PDB file of C-alpha atoms in Angstrom:
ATOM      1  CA  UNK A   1      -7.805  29.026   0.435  1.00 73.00           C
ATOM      2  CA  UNK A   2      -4.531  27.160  -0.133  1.00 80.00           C
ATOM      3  CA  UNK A   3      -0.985  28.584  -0.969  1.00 77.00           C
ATOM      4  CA  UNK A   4       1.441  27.236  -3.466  1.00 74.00           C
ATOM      5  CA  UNK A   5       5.096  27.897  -1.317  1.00 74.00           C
ATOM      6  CA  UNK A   6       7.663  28.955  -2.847  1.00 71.00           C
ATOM      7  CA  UNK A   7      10.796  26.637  -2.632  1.00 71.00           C
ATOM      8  CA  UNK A   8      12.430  27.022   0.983  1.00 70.00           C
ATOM      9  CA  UNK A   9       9.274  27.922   2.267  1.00 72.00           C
ATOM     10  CA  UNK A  10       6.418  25.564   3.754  1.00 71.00           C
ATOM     11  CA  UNK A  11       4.104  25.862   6.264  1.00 72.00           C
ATOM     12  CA  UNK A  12      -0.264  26.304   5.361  1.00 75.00           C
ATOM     13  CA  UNK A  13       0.354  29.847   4.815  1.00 71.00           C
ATOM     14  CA  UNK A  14       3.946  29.453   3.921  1.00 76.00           C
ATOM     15  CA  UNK A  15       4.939  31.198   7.016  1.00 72.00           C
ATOM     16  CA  UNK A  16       7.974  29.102   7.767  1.00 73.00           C
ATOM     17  CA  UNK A  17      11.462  28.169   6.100  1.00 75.00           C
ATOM     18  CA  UNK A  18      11.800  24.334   5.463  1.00 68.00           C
ATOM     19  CA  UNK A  19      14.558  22.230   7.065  1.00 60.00           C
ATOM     20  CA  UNK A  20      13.097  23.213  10.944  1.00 54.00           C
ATOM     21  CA  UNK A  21      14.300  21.065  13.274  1.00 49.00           C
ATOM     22  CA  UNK A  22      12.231  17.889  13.475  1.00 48.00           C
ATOM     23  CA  UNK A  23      10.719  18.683  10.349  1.00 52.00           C
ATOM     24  CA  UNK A  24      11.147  18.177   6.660  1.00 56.00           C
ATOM     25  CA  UNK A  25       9.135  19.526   4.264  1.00 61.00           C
ATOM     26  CA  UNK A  26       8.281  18.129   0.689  1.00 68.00           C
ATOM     27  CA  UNK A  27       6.364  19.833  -2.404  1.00 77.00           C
ATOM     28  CA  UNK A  28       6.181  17.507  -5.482  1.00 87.00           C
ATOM     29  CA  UNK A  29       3.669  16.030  -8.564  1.00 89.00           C
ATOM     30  CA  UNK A  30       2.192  13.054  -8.603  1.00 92.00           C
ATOM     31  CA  UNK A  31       0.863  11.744 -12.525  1.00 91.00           C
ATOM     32  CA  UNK A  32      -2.761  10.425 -12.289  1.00 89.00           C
ATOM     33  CA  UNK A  33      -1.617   7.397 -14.381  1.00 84.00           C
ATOM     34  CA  UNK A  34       0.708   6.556 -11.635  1.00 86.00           C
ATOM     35  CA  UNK A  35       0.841   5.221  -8.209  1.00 87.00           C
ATOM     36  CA  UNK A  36       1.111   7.393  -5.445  1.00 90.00           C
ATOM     37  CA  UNK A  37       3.147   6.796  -1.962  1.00 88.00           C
ATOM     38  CA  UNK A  38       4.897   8.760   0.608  1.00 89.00           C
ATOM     39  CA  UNK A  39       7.115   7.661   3.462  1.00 82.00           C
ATOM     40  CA  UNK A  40       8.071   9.808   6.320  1.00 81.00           C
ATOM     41  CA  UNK A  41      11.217   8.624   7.810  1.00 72.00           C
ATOM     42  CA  UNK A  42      10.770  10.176  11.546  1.00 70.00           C
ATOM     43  CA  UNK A  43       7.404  11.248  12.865  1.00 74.00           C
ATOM     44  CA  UNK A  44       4.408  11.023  11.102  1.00 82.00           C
ATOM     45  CA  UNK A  45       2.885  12.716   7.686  1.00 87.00           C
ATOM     46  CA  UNK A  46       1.533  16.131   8.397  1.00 87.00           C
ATOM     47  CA  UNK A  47      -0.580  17.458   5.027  1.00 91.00           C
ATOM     48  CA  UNK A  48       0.118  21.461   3.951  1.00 91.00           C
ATOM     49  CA  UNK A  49      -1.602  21.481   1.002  1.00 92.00           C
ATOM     50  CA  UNK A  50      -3.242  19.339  -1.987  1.00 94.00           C
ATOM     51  CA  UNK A  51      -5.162  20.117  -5.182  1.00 93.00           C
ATOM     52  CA  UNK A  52      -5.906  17.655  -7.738  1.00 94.00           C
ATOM     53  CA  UNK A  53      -6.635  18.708 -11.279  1.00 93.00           C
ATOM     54  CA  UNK A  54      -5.146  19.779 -14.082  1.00 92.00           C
ATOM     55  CA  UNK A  55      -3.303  22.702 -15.302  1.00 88.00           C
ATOM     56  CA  UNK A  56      -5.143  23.426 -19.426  1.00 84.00           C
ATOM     57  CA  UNK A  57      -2.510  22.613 -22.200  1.00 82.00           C
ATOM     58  CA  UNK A  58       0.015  20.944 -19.726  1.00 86.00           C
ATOM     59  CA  UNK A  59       0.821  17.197 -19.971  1.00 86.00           C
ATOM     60  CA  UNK A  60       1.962  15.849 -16.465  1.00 86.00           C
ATOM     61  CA  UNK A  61       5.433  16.203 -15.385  1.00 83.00           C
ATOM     62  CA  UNK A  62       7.550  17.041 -12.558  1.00 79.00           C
ATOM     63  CA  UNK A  63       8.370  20.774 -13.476  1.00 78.00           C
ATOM     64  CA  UNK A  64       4.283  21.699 -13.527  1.00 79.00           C
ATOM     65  CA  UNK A  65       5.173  21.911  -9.379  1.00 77.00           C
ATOM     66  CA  UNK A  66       5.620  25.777  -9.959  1.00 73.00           C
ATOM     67  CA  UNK A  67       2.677  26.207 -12.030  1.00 79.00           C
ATOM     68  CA  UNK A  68      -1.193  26.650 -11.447  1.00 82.00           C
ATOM     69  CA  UNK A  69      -3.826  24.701 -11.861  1.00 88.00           C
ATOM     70  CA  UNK A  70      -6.622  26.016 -14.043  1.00 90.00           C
ATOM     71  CA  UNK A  71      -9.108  23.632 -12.776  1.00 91.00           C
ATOM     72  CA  UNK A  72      -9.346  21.055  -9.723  1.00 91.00           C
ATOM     73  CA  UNK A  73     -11.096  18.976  -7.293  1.00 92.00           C
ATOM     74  CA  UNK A  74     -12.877  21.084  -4.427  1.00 90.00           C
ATOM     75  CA  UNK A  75     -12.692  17.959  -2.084  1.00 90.00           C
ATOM     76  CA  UNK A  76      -9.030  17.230  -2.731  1.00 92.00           C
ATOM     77  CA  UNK A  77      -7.439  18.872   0.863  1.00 91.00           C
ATOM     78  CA  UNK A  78     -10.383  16.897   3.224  1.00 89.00           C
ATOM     79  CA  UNK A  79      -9.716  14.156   0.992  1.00 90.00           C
ATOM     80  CA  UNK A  80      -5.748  13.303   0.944  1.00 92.00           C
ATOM     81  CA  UNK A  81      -6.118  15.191   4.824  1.00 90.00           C
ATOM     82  CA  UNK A  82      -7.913  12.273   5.587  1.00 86.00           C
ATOM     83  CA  UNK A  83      -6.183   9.370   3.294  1.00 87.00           C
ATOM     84  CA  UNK A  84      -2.837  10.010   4.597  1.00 89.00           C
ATOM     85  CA  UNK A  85      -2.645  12.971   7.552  1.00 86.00           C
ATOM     86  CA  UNK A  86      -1.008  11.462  10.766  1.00 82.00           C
ATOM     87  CA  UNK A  87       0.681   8.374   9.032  1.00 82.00           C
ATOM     88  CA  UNK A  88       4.596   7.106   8.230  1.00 79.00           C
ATOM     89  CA  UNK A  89       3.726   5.778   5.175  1.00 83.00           C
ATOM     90  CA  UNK A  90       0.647   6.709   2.534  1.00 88.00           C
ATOM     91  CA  UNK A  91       0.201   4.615  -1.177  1.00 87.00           C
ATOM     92  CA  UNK A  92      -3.007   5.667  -3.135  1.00 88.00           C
ATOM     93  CA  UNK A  93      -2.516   2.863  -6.214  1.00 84.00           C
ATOM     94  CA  UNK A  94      -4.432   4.976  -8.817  1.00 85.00           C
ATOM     95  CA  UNK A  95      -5.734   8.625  -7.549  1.00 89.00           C
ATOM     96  CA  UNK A  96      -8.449   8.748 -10.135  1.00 84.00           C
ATOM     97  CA  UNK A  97     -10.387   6.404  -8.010  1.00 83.00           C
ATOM     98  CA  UNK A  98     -10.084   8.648  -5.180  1.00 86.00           C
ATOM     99  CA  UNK A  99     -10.800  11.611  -7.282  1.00 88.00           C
ATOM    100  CA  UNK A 100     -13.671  10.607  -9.451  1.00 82.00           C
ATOM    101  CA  UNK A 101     -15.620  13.269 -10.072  1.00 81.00           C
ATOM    102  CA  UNK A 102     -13.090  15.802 -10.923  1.00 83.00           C
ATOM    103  CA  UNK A 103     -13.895  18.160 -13.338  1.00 83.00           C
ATOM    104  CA  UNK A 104     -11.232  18.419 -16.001  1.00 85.00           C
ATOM    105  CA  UNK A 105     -11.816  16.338 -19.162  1.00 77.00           C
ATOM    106  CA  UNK A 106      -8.214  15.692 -20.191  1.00 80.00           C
ATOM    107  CA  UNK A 107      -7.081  12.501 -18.251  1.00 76.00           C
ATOM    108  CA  UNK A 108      -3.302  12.716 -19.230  1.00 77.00           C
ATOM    109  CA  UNK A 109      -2.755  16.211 -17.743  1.00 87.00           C
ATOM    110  CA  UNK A 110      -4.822  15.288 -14.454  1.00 92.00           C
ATOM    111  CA  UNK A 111      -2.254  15.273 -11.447  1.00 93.00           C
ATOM    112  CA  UNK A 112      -1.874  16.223  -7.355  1.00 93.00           C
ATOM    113  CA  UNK A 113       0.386  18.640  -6.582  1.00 92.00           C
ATOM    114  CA  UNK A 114       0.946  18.184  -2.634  1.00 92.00           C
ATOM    115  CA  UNK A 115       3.162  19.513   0.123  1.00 90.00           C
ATOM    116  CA  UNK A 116       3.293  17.379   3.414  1.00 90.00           C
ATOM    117  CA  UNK A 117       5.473  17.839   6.116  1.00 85.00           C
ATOM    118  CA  UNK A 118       7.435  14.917   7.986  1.00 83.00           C
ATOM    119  CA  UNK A 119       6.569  15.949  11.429  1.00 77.00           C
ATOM    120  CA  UNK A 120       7.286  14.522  15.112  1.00 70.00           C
ATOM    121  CA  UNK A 121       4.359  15.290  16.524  1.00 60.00           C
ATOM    122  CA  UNK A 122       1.452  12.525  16.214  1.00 54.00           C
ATOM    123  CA  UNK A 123      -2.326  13.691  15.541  1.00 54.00           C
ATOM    124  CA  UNK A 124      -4.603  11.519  17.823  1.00 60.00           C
ATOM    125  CA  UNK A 125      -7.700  13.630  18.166  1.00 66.00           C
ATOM    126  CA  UNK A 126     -10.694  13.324  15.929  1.00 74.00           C
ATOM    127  CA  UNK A 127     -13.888  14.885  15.727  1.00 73.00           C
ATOM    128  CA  UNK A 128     -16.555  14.354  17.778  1.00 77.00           C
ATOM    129  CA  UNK A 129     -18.093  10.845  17.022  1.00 81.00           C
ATOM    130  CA  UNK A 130     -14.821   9.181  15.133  1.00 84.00           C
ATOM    131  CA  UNK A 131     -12.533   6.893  16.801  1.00 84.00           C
ATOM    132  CA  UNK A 132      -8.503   7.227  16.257  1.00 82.00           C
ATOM    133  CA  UNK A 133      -6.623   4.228  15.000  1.00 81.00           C
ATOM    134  CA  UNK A 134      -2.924   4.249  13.234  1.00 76.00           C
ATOM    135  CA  UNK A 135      -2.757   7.451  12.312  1.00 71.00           C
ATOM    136  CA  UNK A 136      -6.345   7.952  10.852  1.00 78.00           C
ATOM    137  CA  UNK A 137     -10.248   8.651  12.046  1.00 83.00           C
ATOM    138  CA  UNK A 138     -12.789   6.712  11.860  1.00 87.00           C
ATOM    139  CA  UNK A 139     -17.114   7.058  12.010  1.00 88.00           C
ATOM    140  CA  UNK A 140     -18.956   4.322  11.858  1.00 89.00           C
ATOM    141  CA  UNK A 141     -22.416   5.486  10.314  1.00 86.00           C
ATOM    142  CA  UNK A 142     -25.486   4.164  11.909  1.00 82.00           C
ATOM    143  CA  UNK A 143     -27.772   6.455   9.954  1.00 77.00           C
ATOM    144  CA  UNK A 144     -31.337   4.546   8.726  1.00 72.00           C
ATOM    145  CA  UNK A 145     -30.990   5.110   5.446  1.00 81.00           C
ATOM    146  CA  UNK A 146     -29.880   2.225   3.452  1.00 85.00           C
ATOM    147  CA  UNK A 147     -27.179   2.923   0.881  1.00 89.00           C
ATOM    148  CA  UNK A 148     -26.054   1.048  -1.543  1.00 90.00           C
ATOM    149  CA  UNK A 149     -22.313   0.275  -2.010  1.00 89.00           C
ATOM    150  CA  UNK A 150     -21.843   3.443  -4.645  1.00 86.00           C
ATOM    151  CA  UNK A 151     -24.020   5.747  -2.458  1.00 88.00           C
ATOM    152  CA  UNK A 152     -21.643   5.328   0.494  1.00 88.00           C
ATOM    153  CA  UNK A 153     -18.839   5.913  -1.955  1.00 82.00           C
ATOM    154  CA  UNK A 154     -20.577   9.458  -2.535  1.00 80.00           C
ATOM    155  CA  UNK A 155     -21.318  10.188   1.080  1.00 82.00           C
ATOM    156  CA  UNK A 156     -17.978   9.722   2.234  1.00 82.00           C
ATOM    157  CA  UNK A 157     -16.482  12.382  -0.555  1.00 73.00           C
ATOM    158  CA  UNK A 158     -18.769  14.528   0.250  1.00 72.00           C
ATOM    159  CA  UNK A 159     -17.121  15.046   3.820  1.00 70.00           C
ATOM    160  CA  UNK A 160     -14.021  14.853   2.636  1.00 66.00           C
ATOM    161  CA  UNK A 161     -13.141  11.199   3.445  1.00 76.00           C
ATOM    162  CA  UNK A 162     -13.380   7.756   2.108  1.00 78.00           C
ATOM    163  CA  UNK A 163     -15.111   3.979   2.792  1.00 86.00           C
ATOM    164  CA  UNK A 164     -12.774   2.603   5.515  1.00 87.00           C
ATOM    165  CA  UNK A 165      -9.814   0.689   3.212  1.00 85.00           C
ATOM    166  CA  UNK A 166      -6.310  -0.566   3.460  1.00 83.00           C
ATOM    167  CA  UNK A 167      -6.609  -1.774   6.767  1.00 85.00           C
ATOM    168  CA  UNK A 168      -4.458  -4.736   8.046  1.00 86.00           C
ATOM    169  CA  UNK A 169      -5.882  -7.495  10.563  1.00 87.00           C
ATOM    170  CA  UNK A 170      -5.849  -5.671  13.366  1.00 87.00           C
ATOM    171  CA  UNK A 171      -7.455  -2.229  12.731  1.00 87.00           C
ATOM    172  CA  UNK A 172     -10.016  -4.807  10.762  1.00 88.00           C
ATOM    173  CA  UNK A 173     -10.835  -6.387  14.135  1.00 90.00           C
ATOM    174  CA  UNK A 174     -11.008  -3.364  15.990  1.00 89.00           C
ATOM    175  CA  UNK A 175     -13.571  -1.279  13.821  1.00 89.00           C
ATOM    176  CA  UNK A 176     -15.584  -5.008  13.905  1.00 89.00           C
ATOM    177  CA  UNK A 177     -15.626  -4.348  17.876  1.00 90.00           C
ATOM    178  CA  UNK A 178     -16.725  -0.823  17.121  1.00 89.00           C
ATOM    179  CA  UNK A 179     -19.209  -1.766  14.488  1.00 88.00           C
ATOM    180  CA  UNK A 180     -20.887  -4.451  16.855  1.00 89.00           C
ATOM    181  CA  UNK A 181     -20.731  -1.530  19.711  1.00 89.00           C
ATOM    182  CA  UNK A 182     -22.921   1.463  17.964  1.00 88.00           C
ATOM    183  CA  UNK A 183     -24.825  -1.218  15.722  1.00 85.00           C
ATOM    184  CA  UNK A 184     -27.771  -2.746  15.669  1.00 84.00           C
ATOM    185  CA  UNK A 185     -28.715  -6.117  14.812  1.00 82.00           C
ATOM    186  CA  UNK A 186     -28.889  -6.850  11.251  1.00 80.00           C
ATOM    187  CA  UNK A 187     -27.228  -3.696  10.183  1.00 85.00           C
ATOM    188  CA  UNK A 188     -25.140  -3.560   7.072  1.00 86.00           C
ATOM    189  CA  UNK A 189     -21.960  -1.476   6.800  1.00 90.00           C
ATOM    190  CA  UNK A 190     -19.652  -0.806   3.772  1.00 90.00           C
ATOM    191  CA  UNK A 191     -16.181  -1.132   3.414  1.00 90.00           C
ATOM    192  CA  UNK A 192     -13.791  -0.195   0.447  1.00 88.00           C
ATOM    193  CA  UNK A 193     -13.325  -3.279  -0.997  1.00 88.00           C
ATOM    194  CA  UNK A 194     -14.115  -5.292  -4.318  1.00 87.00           C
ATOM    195  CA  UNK A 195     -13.476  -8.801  -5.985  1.00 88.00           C
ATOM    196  CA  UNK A 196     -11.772  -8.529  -9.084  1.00 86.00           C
ATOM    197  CA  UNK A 197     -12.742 -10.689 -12.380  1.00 86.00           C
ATOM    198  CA  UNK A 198     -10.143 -13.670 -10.815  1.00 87.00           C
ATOM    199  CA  UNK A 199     -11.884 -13.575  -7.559  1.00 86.00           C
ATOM    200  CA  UNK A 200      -9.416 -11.915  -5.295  1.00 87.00           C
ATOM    201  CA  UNK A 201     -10.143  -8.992  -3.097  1.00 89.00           C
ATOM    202  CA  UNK A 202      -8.697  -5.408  -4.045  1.00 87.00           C
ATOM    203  CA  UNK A 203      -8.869  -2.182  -2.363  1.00 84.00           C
ATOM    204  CA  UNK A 204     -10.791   0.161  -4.266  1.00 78.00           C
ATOM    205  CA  UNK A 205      -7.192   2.415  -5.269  1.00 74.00           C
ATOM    206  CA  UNK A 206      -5.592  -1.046  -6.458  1.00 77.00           C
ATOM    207  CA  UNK A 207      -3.572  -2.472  -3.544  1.00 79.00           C
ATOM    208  CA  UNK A 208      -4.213  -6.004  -2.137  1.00 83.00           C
ATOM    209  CA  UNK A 209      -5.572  -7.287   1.051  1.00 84.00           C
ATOM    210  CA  UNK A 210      -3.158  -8.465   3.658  1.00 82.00           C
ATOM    211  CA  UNK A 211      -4.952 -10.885   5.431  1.00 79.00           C
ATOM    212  CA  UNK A 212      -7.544 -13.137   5.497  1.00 71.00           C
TER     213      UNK A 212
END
């Protein structure tokens, strides 16, 4: 279950008053036909609540942030949890691609109503088998079965996360290190990214690669 605050209140359960100490506390919309981003200026992003979807008859627009969704992705908490929980800064280009199997049909009232918290205390413990890097967790999965590029798409959701993406040089070289470390040889392993029509390489949500 997730609660909807009401304003001057935050918290998971909206248990607290916004404005603690150390803390701010933010409860917006974000339009499916636009980019996405969040910056915490002190501390790191902590996530309260998120629900994409729709709300029937509604168009997108700032003032839906008091009003409830009539349908929505089950997977949308694990998922932004894990896109943006523990970092300064989180950009999702176009949230339909991180969201594509939501089940509301009308794509111009499709939007994520989210309340993160700036907080000053950093998460760096993941569950058993991930690895912590910049803010996020990450698995490297040695499981047999071979899985095409879609597939691991799928499997990811399906826990909540994503194919490891928007990742500068050096997390790139570190989950190589890890890769080589619980691999085998002649393993294959996904990441998030795809060559456009011109030939340069694009994060699945839009954004550019960083380095070479």
């Amino acid at each position: 279950m997730q609660c909807v605050c009401a304003e001057g209140y935050g918290g998971v359960r909206c248990e607290r008053l916004t404005g603690s100490i150390g803390e701010t506390s933010s409860q917006n919309i974000s339009c499916a036909g636009e980019p996405f981003e969040f910056a915490c200026r002190n501390g790191t992003i902590r996530v309260e609540y998120a629900s994409y979807g729709a709300a029937e008859g509604y168009a997108c627009s700032p003032q839906l942030v008091s009003v409830r969704q009539t349908c929505s992705n089950p997977n949308s908490l694990k998922t932004i949890t894990n896109k943006c929980e523990g970092l300064n800064y989180c950009t999702v280009q176009e949230l339909k691609e991180v969201f594509p199997e939501t089940p509301c049909p009308v794509q111009n009232e499709l939007f994520l109503h989210y309340r993160f918290t700036c907080s000053e205390d950093r998460q760096s413990v993941c569950a058993s088998g991930a690895f912590y890097m910049s803010g996020r967790c990450f698995v490297v999965n040695t499981k047999k079965k071979r899985l095409s590029f879609s597939e691991s798409q799928q499997t990811c959701r399906k826990q909540g996360g994503y194919l490891a993406s928007n990742i500068d040089a050096s997390m790139d070289a570190e989950v190589t290190r890890e890769v080589v470390r619980q691999g085998k040889d002649g393993d294959g392993f996904w990441i998030d990214l795809k060559v456009n029509a011109e030939g340069n390489p694009l994060w699945s949500d839009g954004s550019s690669l960083t380095y070479r």
